PDB file of C-alpha atoms in Angstrom:
ATOM      1  CA  MET N   1       0.000   0.000   0.000  1.00  0.00           C
ATOM      2  CA  ARG N   2       2.858   2.390   0.807  1.00  0.00           C
ATOM      3  CA  TRP N   3       4.366   1.763  -2.623  1.00  0.00           C
ATOM      4  CA  ILE N   4       1.129   2.738  -4.309  1.00  0.00           C
ATOM      5  CA  ALA N   5       0.981   6.004  -2.355  1.00  0.00           C
ATOM      6  CA  LEU N   6       4.632   6.721  -3.142  1.00  0.00           C
ATOM      7  CA  ALA N   7       4.121   5.970  -6.836  1.00  0.00           C
ATOM      8  CA  ALA N   8       1.124   8.308  -6.913  1.00  0.00           C
ATOM      9  CA  ALA N   9       3.113  11.077  -5.235  1.00  0.00           C
ATOM     10  CA  LEU N  10       6.129  10.914  -7.576  1.00  0.00           C
ATOM     11  CA  PRO N  11       4.549  12.911 -10.423  1.00  0.00           C
ATOM     12  CA  LEU N  12       3.562  15.593  -7.919  1.00  0.00           C
ATOM     13  CA  LEU N  13       7.082  15.769  -6.542  1.00  0.00           C
ATOM     14  CA  ALA N  14       8.574  15.848 -10.022  1.00  0.00           C
ATOM     15  CA  SER N  15       6.344  18.773 -10.978  1.00  0.00           C
ATOM     16  CA  CYS N  16       7.983  20.837  -8.213  1.00  0.00           C
ATOM     17  CA  VAL N  17      11.452  20.380  -9.725  1.00  0.00           C
ATOM     18  CA  THR N  18      12.332  23.348 -11.902  1.00  0.00           C
ATOM     19  CA  LEU N  19      15.412  21.885 -13.578  1.00  0.00           C
ATOM     20  CA  SER N  20      16.662  18.441 -14.452  1.00  0.00           C
ATOM     21  CA  GLU N  21      19.975  17.148 -13.137  1.00  0.00           C
ATOM     22  CA  GLU N  22      21.366  17.618 -16.630  1.00  0.00           C
ATOM     23  CA  GLU N  23      20.301  21.266 -16.698  1.00  0.00           C
ATOM     24  CA  CYS N  24      21.857  21.858 -13.274  1.00  0.00           C
ATOM     25  CA  LEU N  25      25.127  20.289 -14.374  1.00  0.00           C
ATOM     26  CA  SER N  26      25.257  22.184 -17.677  1.00  0.00           C
ATOM     27  CA  GLY N  27      25.300  25.412 -15.701  1.00  0.00           C
ATOM     28  CA  ASP N  28      24.039  27.723 -18.448  1.00  0.00           C
ATOM     29  CA  TRP N  29      22.562  30.089 -15.885  1.00  0.00           C
ATOM     30  CA  ARG N  30      22.263  32.985 -18.307  1.00  0.00           C
ATOM     31  CA  ALA N  31      20.045  30.889 -20.614  1.00  0.00           C
ATOM     32  CA  ILE N  32      18.057  29.562 -17.653  1.00  0.00           C
ATOM     33  CA  GLY N  33      17.579  33.142 -16.432  1.00  0.00           C
ATOM     34  CA  PHE N  34      16.522  34.253 -19.915  1.00  0.00           C
ATOM     35  CA  ALA N  35      13.885  31.495 -20.070  1.00  0.00           C
ATOM     36  CA  ASP N  36      12.635  32.435 -16.610  1.00  0.00           C
ATOM     37  CA  GLY N  37      12.432  36.116 -17.527  1.00  0.00           C
ATOM     38  CA  ALA N  38      10.652  35.357 -20.808  1.00  0.00           C
ATOM     39  CA  ALA N  39       8.151  33.301 -18.785  1.00  0.00           C
ATOM     40  CA  GLY N  40       7.546  36.205 -16.383  1.00  0.00           C
ATOM     41  CA  ARG N  41       9.014  34.484 -13.336  1.00  0.00           C
ATOM     42  CA  THR N  42       9.781  36.601 -10.290  1.00  0.00           C
ATOM     43  CA  ALA N  43      13.296  37.125  -8.935  1.00  0.00           C
ATOM     44  CA  ASP N  44      12.742  34.666  -6.081  1.00  0.00           C
ATOM     45  CA  TYR N  45      12.355  31.830  -8.608  1.00  0.00           C
ATOM     46  CA  ILE N  46      16.122  31.288  -8.378  1.00  0.00           C
ATOM     47  CA  GLU N  47      15.466  29.693  -4.970  1.00  0.00           C
ATOM     48  CA  ARG N  48      13.496  26.913  -6.676  1.00  0.00           C
ATOM     49  CA  HIS N  49      16.457  26.288  -8.949  1.00  0.00           C
ATOM     50  CA  ARG N  50      18.770  26.250  -5.939  1.00  0.00           C
ATOM     51  CA  GLU N  51      16.572  23.565  -4.347  1.00  0.00           C
ATOM     52  CA  ALA N  52      16.311  21.596  -7.598  1.00  0.00           C
ATOM     53  CA  CYS N  53      20.093  21.560  -8.005  1.00  0.00           C
ATOM     54  CA  ALA N  54      20.977  20.936  -4.356  1.00  0.00           C
ATOM     55  CA  GLY N  55      21.373  17.197  -4.900  1.00  0.00           C
ATOM     56  CA  THR N  56      23.861  17.724  -7.707  1.00  0.00           C
ATOM     57  CA  GLY N  57      26.131  19.982  -5.669  1.00  0.00           C
ATOM     58  CA  VAL N  58      25.583  22.808  -8.160  1.00  0.00           C
ATOM     59  CA  THR N  59      24.876  26.321  -6.917  1.00  0.00           C
ATOM     60  CA  PRO N  60      23.210  28.677  -9.384  1.00  0.00           C
ATOM     61  CA  ASP N  61      25.292  31.564 -10.705  1.00  0.00           C
ATOM     62  CA  LEU N  62      23.082  34.391  -9.491  1.00  0.00           C
ATOM     63  CA  ASN N  63      24.728  37.140 -11.570  1.00  0.00           C
ATOM     64  CA  ALA N  64      24.473  35.167 -14.829  1.00  0.00           C
ATOM     65  CA  TRP N  65      20.874  34.177 -14.014  1.00  0.00           C
ATOM     66  CA  LEU N  66      19.902  37.790 -13.239  1.00  0.00           C
ATOM     67  CA  ALA N  67      21.507  39.044 -16.460  1.00  0.00           C
ATOM     68  CA  GLY N  68      19.651  36.424 -18.503  1.00  0.00           C
ATOM     69  CA  ARG N  69      16.392  37.063 -16.664  1.00  0.00           C
ATOM     70  CA  SER N  70      16.697  40.777 -17.367  1.00  0.00           C
ATOM     71  CA  GLN N  71      16.968  40.058 -21.087  1.00  0.00           C
ATOM     72  CA  GLY N  72      14.058  37.611 -20.902  1.00  0.00           C
ATOM     73  CA  LEU N  73      11.898  40.222 -19.173  1.00  0.00           C
ATOM     74  CA  GLN N  74      12.416  42.521 -22.151  1.00  0.00           C
ATOM     75  CA  GLN N  75      10.680  39.845 -24.228  1.00  0.00           C
ATOM     76  CA  TYR N  76       7.982  39.225 -21.604  1.00  0.00           C
ATOM     77  CA  CYS N  77       7.142  42.850 -20.827  1.00  0.00           C
ATOM     78  CA  THR N  78       5.737  43.824 -24.215  1.00  0.00           C
ATOM     79  CA  PRO N  79       2.189  44.897 -25.031  1.00  0.00           C
ATOM     80  CA  GLN N  80       1.892  42.035 -27.545  1.00  0.00           C
ATOM     81  CA  ASN N  81       2.856  39.439 -24.942  1.00  0.00           C
ATOM     82  CA  ALA N  82       0.631  41.018 -22.289  1.00  0.00           C
ATOM     83  CA  TYR N  83      -2.299  40.826 -24.722  1.00  0.00           C
ATOM     84  CA  ALA N  84      -1.484  37.214 -25.685  1.00  0.00           C
ATOM     85  CA  LEU N  85      -1.381  36.232 -22.016  1.00  0.00           C
ATOM     86  CA  GLY N  86      -4.772  37.843 -21.476  1.00  0.00           C
ATOM     87  CA  ARG N  87      -6.248  36.073 -24.498  1.00  0.00           C
ATOM     88  CA  SER N  88      -5.240  32.775 -22.940  1.00  0.00           C
ATOM     89  CA  GLY N  89      -6.920  33.785 -19.672  1.00  0.00           C
ATOM     90  CA  ARG N  90      -3.739  34.621 -17.769  1.00  0.00           C
ATOM     91  CA  THR N  91      -2.762  37.767 -15.940  1.00  0.00           C
ATOM     92  CA  LEU N  92       0.495  39.596 -16.392  1.00  0.00           C
ATOM     93  CA  SER N  93       3.091  38.567 -13.816  1.00  0.00           C
ATOM     94  CA  PRO N  94       4.127  41.407 -11.486  1.00  0.00           C
ATOM     95  CA  VAL N  95       7.632  41.558 -12.979  1.00  0.00           C
ATOM     96  CA  CYS N  96       7.222  44.478 -15.356  1.00  0.00           C
ATOM     97  CA  SER N  97       7.811  48.036 -14.240  1.00  0.00           C
ATOM     98  CA  GLY N  98       8.371  51.496 -15.545  1.00  0.00           C
ATOM     99  CA  ALA N  99       6.466  53.855 -17.741  1.00  0.00           C
ATOM    100  CA  ALA N 100       5.150  51.051 -19.973  1.00  0.00           C
ATOM    101  CA  LEU N 101       3.319  49.283 -17.127  1.00  0.00           C
ATOM    102  CA  PRO N 102      -0.047  51.049 -17.666  1.00  0.00           C
ATOM    103  CA  GLU N 103       0.040  50.090 -21.363  1.00  0.00           C
ATOM    104  CA  LEU N 104       0.929  46.487 -20.477  1.00  0.00           C
ATOM    105  CA  ASN N 105      -1.939  46.291 -17.996  1.00  0.00           C
ATOM    106  CA  ARG N 106      -4.366  47.695 -20.588  1.00  0.00           C
ATOM    107  CA  ALA N 107      -3.160  45.176 -23.186  1.00  0.00           C
ATOM    108  CA  ASN N 108      -3.526  42.313 -20.715  1.00  0.00           C
ATOM    109  CA  ALA N 109      -7.023  43.465 -19.690  1.00  0.00           C
ATOM    110  CA  ARG N 110      -8.023  43.680 -23.360  1.00  0.00           C
ATOM    111  CA  GLY N 111      -6.828  40.124 -23.958  1.00  0.00           C
ATOM    112  CA  GLN N 112      -8.587  38.909 -20.817  1.00  0.00           C
ATOM    113  CA  ARG N 113     -11.833  40.490 -21.985  1.00  0.00           C
ATOM    114  CA  TYR N 114     -11.486  38.672 -25.317  1.00  0.00           C
ATOM    115  CA  HIS N 115     -11.018  35.435 -23.373  1.00  0.00           C
ATOM    116  CA  SER N 116     -13.931  36.001 -20.984  1.00  0.00           C
ATOM    117  CA  VAL N 117     -16.350  36.940 -23.779  1.00  0.00           C
ATOM    118  CA  GLY N 118     -15.368  33.703 -25.511  1.00  0.00           C
ATOM    119  CA  GLN N 119     -16.234  31.809 -22.340  1.00  0.00           C
ATOM    120  CA  GLU N 120     -19.581  33.612 -22.151  1.00  0.00           C
ATOM    121  CA  ILE N 121     -20.325  32.589 -25.746  1.00  0.00           C
ATOM    122  CA  ARG N 122     -19.542  28.948 -24.950  1.00  0.00           C
ATOM    123  CA  ASP N 123     -21.766  29.089 -21.865  1.00  0.00           C
ATOM    124  CA  VAL N 124     -24.689  30.488 -23.867  1.00  0.00           C
ATOM    125  CA  GLU N 125     -24.140  27.881 -26.600  1.00  0.00           C
ATOM    126  CA  ARG N 126     -24.299  25.124 -23.942  1.00  0.00           C
ATOM    127  CA  GLU N 127     -27.509  26.644 -22.604  1.00  0.00           C
ATOM    128  CA  ILE N 128     -29.026  26.652 -26.095  1.00  0.00           C
ATOM    129  CA  SER N 129     -27.992  23.036 -26.557  1.00  0.00           C
ATOM    130  CA  ALA N 130     -29.657  22.061 -23.279  1.00  0.00           C
ATOM    131  CA  LEU N 131     -32.848  23.896 -24.269  1.00  0.00           C
ATOM    132  CA  ARG N 132     -32.861  22.151 -27.645  1.00  0.00           C
ATOM    133  CA  GLY N 133     -32.663  18.869 -25.750  1.00  0.00           C
ATOM    134  CA  GLU N 134     -35.652  19.899 -23.658  1.00  0.00           C
ATOM    135  CA  LEU N 135     -37.468  20.945 -26.810  1.00  0.00           C
ATOM    136  CA  GLY N 136     -36.809  17.562 -28.376  1.00  0.00           C
ATOM    137  CA  ASP N 137     -38.335  15.843 -25.353  1.00  0.00           C
ATOM    138  CA  LEU N 138     -41.572  17.827 -25.560  1.00  0.00           C
ATOM    139  CA  ALA N 139     -44.659  16.766 -27.438  1.00  0.00           C
ATOM    140  CA  ALA N 140     -45.383  18.735 -30.606  1.00  0.00           C
ATOM    141  CA  ASP N 141     -48.440  20.340 -29.020  1.00  0.00           C
ATOM    142  CA  SER N 142     -46.823  21.184 -25.670  1.00  0.00           C
ATOM    143  CA  PRO N 143     -47.516  24.712 -24.437  1.00  0.00           C
ATOM    144  CA  ASP N 144     -43.870  24.894 -23.201  1.00  0.00           C
ATOM    145  CA  ARG N 145     -42.509  24.768 -26.765  1.00  0.00           C
ATOM    146  CA  ALA N 146     -43.218  28.443 -27.451  1.00  0.00           C
ATOM    147  CA  ARG N 147     -41.555  29.543 -24.195  1.00  0.00           C
ATOM    148  CA  ILE N 148     -38.407  27.484 -24.883  1.00  0.00           C
ATOM    149  CA  GLU N 149     -38.228  28.589 -28.528  1.00  0.00           C
ATOM    150  CA  SER N 150     -38.511  32.208 -27.394  1.00  0.00           C
ATOM    151  CA  GLN N 151     -35.753  31.662 -24.849  1.00  0.00           C
ATOM    152  CA  ILE N 152     -33.525  30.110 -27.513  1.00  0.00           C
ATOM    153  CA  GLY N 153     -34.168  33.150 -29.738  1.00  0.00           C
ATOM    154  CA  ARG N 154     -33.101  35.529 -26.950  1.00  0.00           C
ATOM    155  CA  LEU N 155     -29.979  33.470 -26.327  1.00  0.00           C
ATOM    156  CA  ARG N 156     -29.092  33.516 -30.039  1.00  0.00           C
ATOM    157  CA  SER N 157     -29.371  37.297 -29.942  1.00  0.00           C
ATOM    158  CA  SER N 158     -27.047  37.313 -26.941  1.00  0.00           C
ATOM    159  CA  ILE N 159     -24.516  35.279 -28.892  1.00  0.00           C
ATOM    160  CA  LEU N 160     -24.624  37.759 -31.768  1.00  0.00           C
ATOM    161  CA  ARG N 161     -24.058  40.640 -29.340  1.00  0.00           C
ATOM    162  CA  LEU N 162     -21.211  38.778 -27.605  1.00  0.00           C
ATOM    163  CA  ARG N 163     -19.546  37.908 -30.911  1.00  0.00           C
ATOM    164  CA  ALA N 164     -19.661  41.555 -31.943  1.00  0.00           C
ATOM    165  CA  GLU N 165     -18.159  42.562 -28.598  1.00  0.00           C
ATOM    166  CA  ARG N 166     -15.467  39.898 -28.872  1.00  0.00           C
ATOM    167  CA  GLN N 167     -14.528  41.217 -32.302  1.00  0.00           C
ATOM    168  CA  LEU N 168     -13.710  44.544 -30.651  1.00  0.00           C
ATOM    169  CA  TYR N 169     -11.054  42.759 -28.563  1.00  0.00           C
ATOM    170  CA  ALA N 170      -9.826  40.396 -31.290  1.00  0.00           C
ATOM    171  CA  SER N 171      -6.478  42.102 -31.724  1.00  0.00           C
ATOM    172  CA  HIS N 172      -4.082  44.290 -29.850  1.00  0.00           C
ATOM    173  CA  PRO N 173      -4.222  47.818 -31.256  1.00  0.00           C
TER     174      PRO N 173
END
């Protein structure tokens, strides 16, 4: 029984490891920092790498990692990336600063609105599908048919409105 519990826990433990043994031993801390910066990881993420590499005897090169991360953040902290993150339903990591931050936040919010309107459309489409199922179960002369058909009509109108709204957020200006 213990072996089963241990086997089930291994994937969870592995998901906490930020680097493989090979990556720790290669020691390309500038490239690792660049990847972390491009992914929007905060400066304390180096501690996870330190823990991941502890068993190999490798200590991260903080200066190389910070230099790489700084370059990666230049790629991450762009309006286009902020918008793309929002479109996928994610918020901008709190790693960007400076005068461009308001623009980045606006771009991310615009992308998030695109994403949320898409979710609303899917929800309404599921509701229509459920109502069509109900409609199919009703007798042809049921008095409920008119009410459900009217409700489906209102929902279709909602979808048209939502699609028009989503089109407004379909690209980053």
